[in-house]
mmCIF file of C-alpha atoms and ligand atoms in Angstrom:
data_model
loop_
_atom_site.group_PDB
_atom_site.id
_atom_site.type_symbol
_atom_site.label_atom_id
_atom_site.label_comp_id
_atom_site.label_asym_id
_atom_site.label_seq_id
_atom_site.Cartn_x
_atom_site.Cartn_y
_atom_site.Cartn_z
ATOM 1 C CA UNK A 374 -24.772 -7.531 12.727
ATOM 2 C CA UNK A 375 -25.754 -7.546 9.097
ATOM 3 C CA UNK A 376 -25.045 -10.815 7.278
ATOM 4 C CA UNK A 377 -24.220 -10.132 3.637
ATOM 5 C CA UNK A 378 -23.945 -12.816 0.955
ATOM 6 C CA UNK A 379 -24.134 -10.883 -2.317
ATOM 7 C CA UNK A 380 -22.025 -8.163 -3.856
ATOM 8 C CA UNK A 381 -24.963 -5.831 -4.513
ATOM 9 C CA UNK A 382 -26.021 -6.104 -0.852
ATOM 10 C CA UNK A 383 -22.455 -5.329 0.170
ATOM 11 C CA UNK A 384 -22.502 -2.161 -1.940
ATOM 12 C CA UNK A 385 -25.876 -1.185 -0.510
ATOM 13 C CA UNK A 386 -24.820 -1.612 3.132
ATOM 14 C CA UNK A 387 -21.369 -0.086 2.803
ATOM 15 C CA UNK A 388 -22.322 2.948 0.659
ATOM 16 C CA UNK A 389 -23.266 5.099 3.690
ATOM 17 C CA UNK A 390 -20.063 4.049 5.511
ATOM 18 C CA UNK A 391 -17.895 4.925 2.492
ATOM 19 C CA UNK A 392 -19.682 8.271 2.229
ATOM 20 C CA UNK A 393 -19.175 9.245 5.865
ATOM 21 C CA UNK A 394 -15.653 10.430 6.694
ATOM 22 C CA UNK A 395 -16.355 9.950 10.412
ATOM 23 C CA UNK A 396 -17.195 6.275 9.922
ATOM 24 C CA UNK A 397 -13.891 4.489 9.434
ATOM 25 C CA UNK A 398 -14.151 0.877 8.281
ATOM 26 C CA UNK A 399 -11.837 -1.890 9.501
ATOM 27 C CA UNK A 400 -11.779 -5.233 7.736
ATOM 28 C CA UNK A 401 -10.824 -8.620 9.205
ATOM 29 C CA UNK A 402 -10.470 -11.310 6.516
ATOM 30 C CA UNK A 403 -10.834 -14.919 7.718
ATOM 31 C CA UNK A 404 -11.459 -18.421 6.469
ATOM 32 C CA UNK A 405 -13.910 -19.134 9.309
ATOM 33 C CA UNK A 406 -13.688 -21.881 11.973
ATOM 34 C CA UNK A 407 -13.237 -18.901 14.234
ATOM 35 C CA UNK A 408 -11.376 -18.990 17.543
ATOM 36 C CA UNK A 409 -10.233 -16.418 20.098
ATOM 37 C CA UNK A 410 -7.285 -15.443 17.864
ATOM 38 C CA UNK A 411 -9.743 -14.175 15.256
ATOM 39 C CA UNK A 412 -11.748 -12.369 17.945
ATOM 40 C CA UNK A 413 -8.537 -10.650 19.147
ATOM 41 C CA UNK A 414 -8.204 -9.224 15.618
ATOM 42 C CA UNK A 415 -11.712 -7.788 15.927
ATOM 43 C CA UNK A 416 -10.770 -6.104 19.231
ATOM 44 C CA UNK A 417 -7.728 -4.619 17.504
ATOM 45 C CA UNK A 418 -9.951 -3.391 14.659
ATOM 46 C CA UNK A 419 -12.234 -1.653 17.151
ATOM 47 C CA UNK A 420 -9.297 0.389 18.445
ATOM 48 C CA UNK A 421 -9.028 2.180 15.110
ATOM 49 C CA UNK A 422 -12.428 2.133 13.416
ATOM 50 C CA UNK A 423 -16.105 2.759 14.095
ATOM 51 C CA UNK A 424 -17.401 0.058 11.744
ATOM 52 C CA UNK A 425 -16.093 -3.511 11.577
ATOM 53 C CA UNK A 426 -16.530 -5.970 8.733
ATOM 54 C CA UNK A 427 -15.392 -9.602 8.869
ATOM 55 C CA UNK A 428 -15.360 -11.900 5.852
ATOM 56 C CA UNK A 429 -15.481 -15.673 5.904
ATOM 57 C CA UNK A 430 -14.291 -17.306 2.708
ATOM 58 C CA UNK A 431 -12.304 -20.518 2.383
ATOM 59 C CA UNK A 432 -10.173 -19.443 -0.537
ATOM 60 C CA UNK A 433 -9.451 -22.344 -2.927
ATOM 61 C CA UNK A 434 -6.710 -20.308 -4.657
ATOM 62 C CA UNK A 435 -4.390 -20.526 -1.669
ATOM 63 C CA UNK A 436 -4.536 -24.310 -1.266
ATOM 64 C CA UNK A 437 -2.127 -26.573 -3.137
ATOM 65 C CA UNK A 438 -3.410 -29.710 -4.928
ATOM 66 C CA UNK A 439 -2.368 -31.986 -2.043
ATOM 67 C CA UNK A 440 -3.511 -29.671 0.734
ATOM 68 C CA UNK A 441 -6.594 -29.702 2.956
ATOM 69 C CA UNK A 442 -9.137 -27.538 1.045
ATOM 70 C CA UNK A 443 -11.862 -30.212 1.254
ATOM 71 C CA UNK A 444 -11.291 -31.079 4.896
ATOM 72 C CA UNK A 445 -10.609 -27.484 6.086
ATOM 73 C CA UNK A 446 -12.800 -26.970 9.203
ATOM 74 C CA UNK A 447 -16.079 -25.191 8.543
ATOM 75 C CA UNK A 448 -18.402 -24.124 11.398
ATOM 76 C CA UNK A 449 -20.496 -21.294 10.048
ATOM 77 C CA UNK A 450 -23.278 -21.452 12.690
ATOM 78 C CA UNK A 451 -20.820 -21.256 15.588
ATOM 79 C CA UNK A 452 -18.876 -18.539 13.733
ATOM 80 C CA UNK A 453 -22.006 -16.392 13.407
ATOM 81 C CA UNK A 454 -22.683 -16.709 17.161
ATOM 82 C CA UNK A 455 -19.085 -15.700 17.977
ATOM 83 C CA UNK A 456 -19.300 -12.684 15.673
ATOM 84 C CA UNK A 457 -22.637 -11.605 17.211
ATOM 85 C CA UNK A 458 -20.984 -11.781 20.614
ATOM 86 C CA UNK A 459 -17.989 -9.770 19.351
ATOM 87 C CA UNK A 460 -20.432 -7.064 18.171
ATOM 88 C CA UNK A 461 -19.208 -6.513 14.641
ATOM 89 C CA UNK A 462 -21.268 -4.576 12.118
ATOM 90 C CA UNK A 463 -21.079 -6.659 8.945
ATOM 91 C CA UNK A 464 -20.299 -10.279 8.174
ATOM 92 C CA UNK A 465 -19.581 -10.915 4.500
ATOM 93 C CA UNK A 466 -19.957 -14.592 3.532
ATOM 94 C CA UNK A 467 -19.878 -14.713 -0.261
ATOM 95 C CA UNK A 468 -20.856 -17.966 -1.950
ATOM 96 C CA UNK A 469 -18.144 -19.549 -4.065
ATOM 97 C CA UNK A 470 -20.204 -18.706 -7.175
ATOM 98 C CA UNK A 471 -20.368 -15.055 -6.097
ATOM 99 C CA UNK A 472 -16.585 -14.643 -6.191
ATOM 100 C CA UNK A 473 -15.925 -16.047 -9.724
ATOM 101 C CA UNK A 474 -12.371 -17.127 -9.032
ATOM 102 C CA UNK A 475 -11.440 -17.563 -12.706
ATOM 103 C CA UNK A 476 -12.185 -13.957 -13.584
ATOM 104 C CA UNK A 477 -10.314 -12.357 -10.651
ATOM 105 C CA UNK A 478 -7.299 -10.193 -11.465
ATOM 106 C CA UNK A 479 -4.320 -12.400 -10.655
ATOM 107 C CA UNK A 480 -1.839 -10.797 -8.274
ATOM 108 C CA UNK A 481 1.650 -12.189 -7.804
ATOM 109 C CA UNK A 482 3.028 -11.966 -4.296
ATOM 110 C CA UNK A 483 6.284 -10.053 -3.887
ATOM 111 C CA UNK A 484 8.996 -12.279 -5.421
ATOM 112 C CA UNK A 485 11.571 -11.776 -2.666
ATOM 113 C CA UNK A 486 9.329 -12.208 0.342
ATOM 114 C CA UNK A 487 7.341 -15.116 -1.083
ATOM 115 C CA UNK A 488 10.305 -17.279 -2.016
ATOM 116 C CA UNK A 489 11.236 -18.058 1.610
ATOM 117 C CA UNK A 490 9.534 -19.872 4.529
ATOM 118 C CA UNK A 491 5.976 -20.987 3.654
ATOM 119 C CA UNK A 492 6.379 -19.697 0.089
ATOM 120 C CA UNK A 493 9.073 -22.299 -0.495
ATOM 121 C CA UNK A 494 7.049 -25.282 0.633
ATOM 122 C CA UNK A 495 3.601 -24.035 -0.488
ATOM 123 C CA UNK A 496 4.134 -23.070 -4.112
ATOM 124 C CA UNK A 497 1.605 -20.476 -5.348
ATOM 125 C CA UNK A 498 0.075 -20.087 -1.878
ATOM 126 C CA UNK A 499 0.839 -16.379 -1.498
ATOM 127 C CA UNK A 500 -0.240 -15.585 -5.080
ATOM 128 C CA UNK A 501 -3.602 -17.132 -4.143
ATOM 129 C CA UNK A 502 -3.725 -15.087 -0.938
ATOM 130 C CA UNK A 503 -2.865 -11.838 -2.752
ATOM 131 C CA UNK A 504 -5.400 -12.475 -5.520
ATOM 132 C CA UNK A 505 -8.289 -12.928 -3.093
ATOM 133 C CA UNK A 506 -7.215 -10.169 -0.681
ATOM 134 C CA UNK A 507 -6.847 -7.776 -3.636
ATOM 135 C CA UNK A 508 -10.398 -8.682 -4.694
ATOM 136 C CA UNK A 509 -11.836 -8.174 -1.197
ATOM 137 C CA UNK A 510 -9.905 -4.921 -0.699
ATOM 138 C CA UNK A 511 -11.380 -3.635 -3.985
ATOM 139 C CA UNK A 512 -14.939 -4.621 -3.100
ATOM 140 C CA UNK A 513 -14.912 -3.729 0.614
ATOM 141 C CA UNK A 514 -12.732 -0.604 0.347
ATOM 142 C CA UNK A 515 -11.792 -0.532 4.037
ATOM 143 C CA UNK A 516 -9.683 2.133 5.735
ATOM 144 C CA UNK A 517 -7.889 -0.511 7.821
ATOM 145 C CA UNK A 518 -7.233 -4.222 7.442
ATOM 146 C CA UNK A 519 -6.214 -6.343 10.431
ATOM 147 C CA UNK A 520 -3.965 -9.365 9.904
ATOM 148 C CA UNK A 521 -2.499 -11.686 12.538
ATOM 149 C CA UNK A 522 1.225 -12.050 13.133
ATOM 150 C CA UNK A 523 0.577 -15.779 13.391
ATOM 151 C CA UNK A 524 1.017 -15.482 9.609
ATOM 152 C CA UNK A 525 3.823 -12.939 9.814
ATOM 153 C CA UNK A 526 5.096 -13.606 6.270
ATOM 154 C CA UNK A 527 1.561 -12.934 5.024
ATOM 155 C CA UNK A 528 1.581 -9.588 6.865
ATOM 156 C CA UNK A 529 4.810 -8.639 5.053
ATOM 157 C CA UNK A 530 3.429 -9.744 1.680
ATOM 158 C CA UNK A 531 0.130 -7.893 2.079
ATOM 159 C CA UNK A 532 1.974 -4.745 3.226
ATOM 160 C CA UNK A 533 3.966 -4.943 -0.004
ATOM 161 C CA UNK A 534 0.830 -5.568 -2.078
ATOM 162 C CA UNK A 535 -0.862 -2.527 -0.517
ATOM 163 C CA UNK A 536 2.094 -0.417 -1.686
ATOM 164 C CA UNK A 537 2.286 -1.928 -5.170
ATOM 165 C CA UNK A 538 -1.458 -1.713 -5.825
ATOM 166 C CA UNK A 539 -1.580 1.757 -4.223
ATOM 167 C CA UNK A 540 -4.432 0.882 -1.846
ATOM 168 C CA UNK A 541 -5.375 3.572 0.605
ATOM 169 C CA UNK A 542 -5.520 0.994 3.390
ATOM 170 C CA UNK A 543 -3.529 0.809 6.631
ATOM 171 C CA UNK A 544 -2.552 -2.686 7.649
ATOM 172 C CA UNK A 545 -2.792 -3.283 11.396
ATOM 173 C CA UNK A 546 -0.779 -6.287 12.583
ATOM 174 C CA UNK A 547 -2.168 -8.155 15.602
ATOM 175 C CA UNK A 548 -0.045 -10.265 17.990
ATOM 176 C CA UNK A 549 -0.319 -14.043 18.115
ATOM 177 C CA UNK A 550 -3.071 -15.241 20.424
ATOM 178 C CA UNK A 551 -2.134 -18.434 22.260
ATOM 179 C CA UNK A 552 -3.713 -21.220 24.295
ATOM 180 C CA UNK A 553 -2.662 -21.287 27.973
ATOM 181 C CA UNK A 554 -0.178 -23.998 26.936
ATOM 182 C CA UNK A 555 1.513 -21.561 24.547
ATOM 183 C CA UNK A 556 0.154 -23.269 21.416
ATOM 184 C CA UNK A 557 -0.672 -20.614 18.812
ATOM 185 C CA UNK A 558 -4.414 -20.759 18.135
ATOM 186 C CA UNK A 559 -5.282 -21.964 14.662
ATOM 187 C CA UNK A 560 -8.349 -23.332 12.905
ATOM 188 C CA UNK A 561 -6.181 -26.313 11.959
ATOM 189 C CA UNK A 562 -5.671 -27.193 15.650
ATOM 190 C CA UNK A 563 -9.079 -28.879 15.378
ATOM 191 C CA UNK A 564 -7.295 -31.647 13.452
ATOM 192 C CA UNK A 565 -5.388 -32.476 16.664
ATOM 193 C CA UNK A 566 -6.626 -34.663 19.518
ATOM 194 C CA UNK A 567 -5.977 -33.613 23.135
ATOM 195 C CA UNK A 568 -2.679 -35.435 23.391
ATOM 196 C CA UNK A 569 -1.448 -33.928 20.106
ATOM 197 C CA UNK A 570 -2.470 -30.447 21.297
ATOM 198 C CA UNK A 571 -0.274 -30.891 24.378
ATOM 199 C CA UNK A 572 2.538 -32.111 22.126
ATOM 200 C CA UNK A 573 2.017 -29.204 19.688
ATOM 201 C CA UNK A 574 2.665 -26.678 22.473
ATOM 202 C CA UNK A 575 6.283 -27.885 22.377
ATOM 203 C CA UNK A 576 6.858 -25.759 19.244
ATOM 204 C CA UNK A 577 6.429 -22.562 21.258
ATOM 205 C CA UNK A 578 8.326 -23.986 24.226
ATOM 206 C CA UNK A 579 11.309 -25.011 22.095
ATOM 207 C CA UNK A 580 11.658 -21.553 20.486
ATOM 208 C CA UNK A 581 11.170 -19.820 23.832
ATOM 209 C CA UNK A 582 13.996 -21.887 25.361
ATOM 210 C CA UNK A 583 16.434 -20.529 22.741
ATOM 211 C CA UNK A 584 15.110 -16.949 22.763
ATOM 212 C CA UNK A 585 17.471 -15.505 25.381
ATOM 213 C CA UNK A 586 20.513 -17.187 23.846
ATOM 214 C CA UNK A 587 19.555 -15.951 20.378
ATOM 215 C CA UNK A 588 19.091 -12.417 21.702
ATOM 216 C CA UNK A 589 22.610 -12.529 23.155
ATOM 217 C CA UNK A 590 24.020 -13.862 19.879
ATOM 218 C CA UNK A 591 22.578 -11.093 17.733
ATOM 219 C CA UNK A 592 24.632 -8.096 18.851
ATOM 220 C CA UNK A 593 27.192 -8.435 17.381
ATOM 221 C CA UNK A 594 25.838 -11.239 15.154
ATOM 222 C CA UNK A 595 27.522 -14.566 15.772
ATOM 223 C CA UNK A 596 26.333 -16.475 12.766
ATOM 224 C CA UNK A 597 27.698 -19.896 13.538
ATOM 225 C CA UNK A 598 26.215 -19.964 17.023
ATOM 226 C CA UNK A 599 22.897 -18.641 15.728
ATOM 227 C CA UNK A 600 22.816 -21.564 13.286
ATOM 228 C CA UNK A 601 23.662 -23.951 16.134
ATOM 229 C CA UNK A 602 20.782 -22.573 18.165
ATOM 230 C CA UNK A 603 18.424 -22.973 15.197
ATOM 231 C CA UNK A 604 19.638 -26.548 14.757
ATOM 232 C CA UNK A 605 18.984 -27.201 18.438
ATOM 233 C CA UNK A 606 15.340 -26.200 17.918
ATOM 234 C CA UNK A 607 15.129 -28.450 14.818
ATOM 235 C CA UNK A 608 16.637 -31.415 16.655
ATOM 236 C CA UNK A 609 14.395 -31.002 19.679
ATOM 237 C CA UNK A 610 11.320 -30.887 17.446
ATOM 238 C CA UNK A 611 12.399 -33.936 15.445
ATOM 239 C CA UNK A 612 13.127 -35.855 18.654
ATOM 240 C CA UNK A 613 9.667 -34.888 19.940
ATOM 241 C CA UNK A 614 8.022 -36.488 16.892
ATOM 242 C CA UNK A 615 7.600 -33.498 14.564
ATOM 243 C CA UNK A 616 8.510 -33.518 10.872
ATOM 244 C CA UNK A 617 10.223 -30.141 10.578
ATOM 245 C CA UNK A 618 9.586 -28.106 7.420
ATOM 246 C CA UNK A 619 11.738 -25.158 8.469
ATOM 247 C CA UNK A 620 13.251 -23.303 11.416
ATOM 248 C CA UNK A 621 14.616 -19.985 10.175
ATOM 249 C CA UNK A 622 15.493 -16.499 11.327
ATOM 250 C CA UNK A 623 14.044 -13.490 9.432
ATOM 251 C CA UNK A 624 12.782 -10.020 10.407
ATOM 252 C CA UNK A 625 14.254 -10.510 13.922
ATOM 253 C CA UNK A 626 12.007 -13.515 14.463
ATOM 254 C CA UNK A 627 12.385 -17.250 14.616
ATOM 255 C CA UNK A 628 9.893 -18.982 12.314
ATOM 256 C CA UNK A 629 8.910 -22.623 12.597
ATOM 257 C CA UNK A 630 6.756 -24.842 10.396
ATOM 258 C CA UNK A 631 6.429 -28.469 11.432
ATOM 259 C CA UNK A 632 4.063 -31.360 10.848
ATOM 260 C CA UNK A 633 2.483 -33.306 13.653
ATOM 261 C CA UNK A 634 1.055 -36.290 11.786
ATOM 262 C CA UNK A 635 -0.606 -34.729 8.756
ATOM 263 C CA UNK A 636 -1.224 -31.375 10.443
ATOM 264 C CA UNK A 637 1.066 -28.530 9.433
ATOM 265 C CA UNK A 638 1.616 -26.084 12.287
ATOM 266 C CA UNK A 639 3.359 -22.714 12.097
ATOM 267 C CA UNK A 640 4.573 -20.319 14.759
ATOM 268 C CA UNK A 641 7.004 -17.450 15.190
ATOM 269 C CA UNK A 642 8.497 -15.481 18.069
ATOM 270 C CA UNK A 643 10.136 -12.084 18.025
ATOM 271 C CA UNK A 644 13.723 -12.376 19.235
ATOM 272 C CA UNK A 645 14.637 -8.716 19.568
ATOM 273 C CA UNK A 646 11.923 -6.952 21.514
HETATM 274 P P1 AMP B 1504 -7.401 -17.676 8.892
HETATM 275 O O1 AMP B 1504 -8.858 -17.781 9.161
HETATM 276 O O2 AMP B 1504 -6.598 -18.789 9.473
HETATM 277 O O3 AMP B 1504 -7.108 -17.407 7.431
HETATM 278 O O4 AMP B 1504 -6.892 -16.396 9.666
HETATM 279 C C1 AMP B 1504 -7.506 -15.150 9.482
HETATM 280 C C2 AMP B 1504 -6.673 -14.106 10.177
HETATM 281 O O5 AMP B 1504 -6.574 -14.444 11.565
HETATM 282 C C3 AMP B 1504 -5.244 -14.030 9.651
HETATM 283 O O6 AMP B 1504 -4.849 -12.672 9.602
HETATM 284 C C4 AMP B 1504 -4.459 -14.794 10.683
HETATM 285 O O7 AMP B 1504 -3.096 -14.397 10.773
HETATM 286 C C5 AMP B 1504 -5.216 -14.437 11.935
HETATM 287 N N1 AMP B 1504 -4.975 -15.419 12.995
HETATM 288 C C6 AMP B 1504 -5.179 -16.746 12.950
HETATM 289 N N2 AMP B 1504 -4.792 -17.326 14.107
HETATM 290 C C7 AMP B 1504 -4.338 -16.329 14.898
HETATM 291 C C8 AMP B 1504 -3.788 -16.268 16.217
HETATM 292 N N3 AMP B 1504 -3.624 -17.355 16.958
HETATM 293 N N4 AMP B 1504 -3.427 -15.071 16.707
HETATM 294 C C9 AMP B 1504 -3.567 -13.937 15.960
HETATM 295 N N5 AMP B 1504 -4.078 -13.928 14.716
HETATM 296 C C10 AMP B 1504 -4.460 -15.106 14.192
#
């Protein structure tokens, strides 16, 4: 595994890959503090490409002023060991100075998709995501990019950005990787103590409990009962000590964002499978 910190090194290492049509390149963007969910994305990448590049960059542009940029978990030494073990080819860890955030081309996330769910409560978040992903797509020029369905709205927004910016990149979505308890893995889970982690698994459990009912209510759509079912999930979460941001139905999925203490957790489950 080649560790790359500078743009000129990136160009040097990737030039032969770009030049070889038999060497397809798959890219897995991350913000580090890696867990098995990230590694599952790497496995997915290996299904489609010969060469794998992972980036680690905690992107300031996607954090709001009152969010956790400063406290976001960073564990670069452990991350490097995990990536060695996962046998990737390149790890790109640009310094903050290397990326020159102010001079990046600003990309606005799709208006429609970014005004719902996390876009509503995290103003500017998806513009920050698109701006940095656009930059990394331009510099890394991968054939494939793997994104987790844990951030399903992000998948939809990046798919749209790929179309609008006419990138020749195929987005590969990867399913949510969960703890045995059902809790969706997330770097932010490190903010939780053991008892909170057990409690946090209730998000998945509460959606799962309504899944069958919701499936039955969809064909033909019975709107009032669907709303009741969504409210049941909200109530259960509130009663269990969560501060609910949203529980909503889009793209045949139930989406939840809820705070446990100061930690914002998100999850989603496909209802029609
Ligand atoms: P992050 O480092 O949190 O920005 O995540 C980097 C990528 O990993 C994103 O595409 C996420 O959607 C994905 N990811 C994070 N957690 C999971 C998970 N539990 N299962 C699948 N993908 C994940």
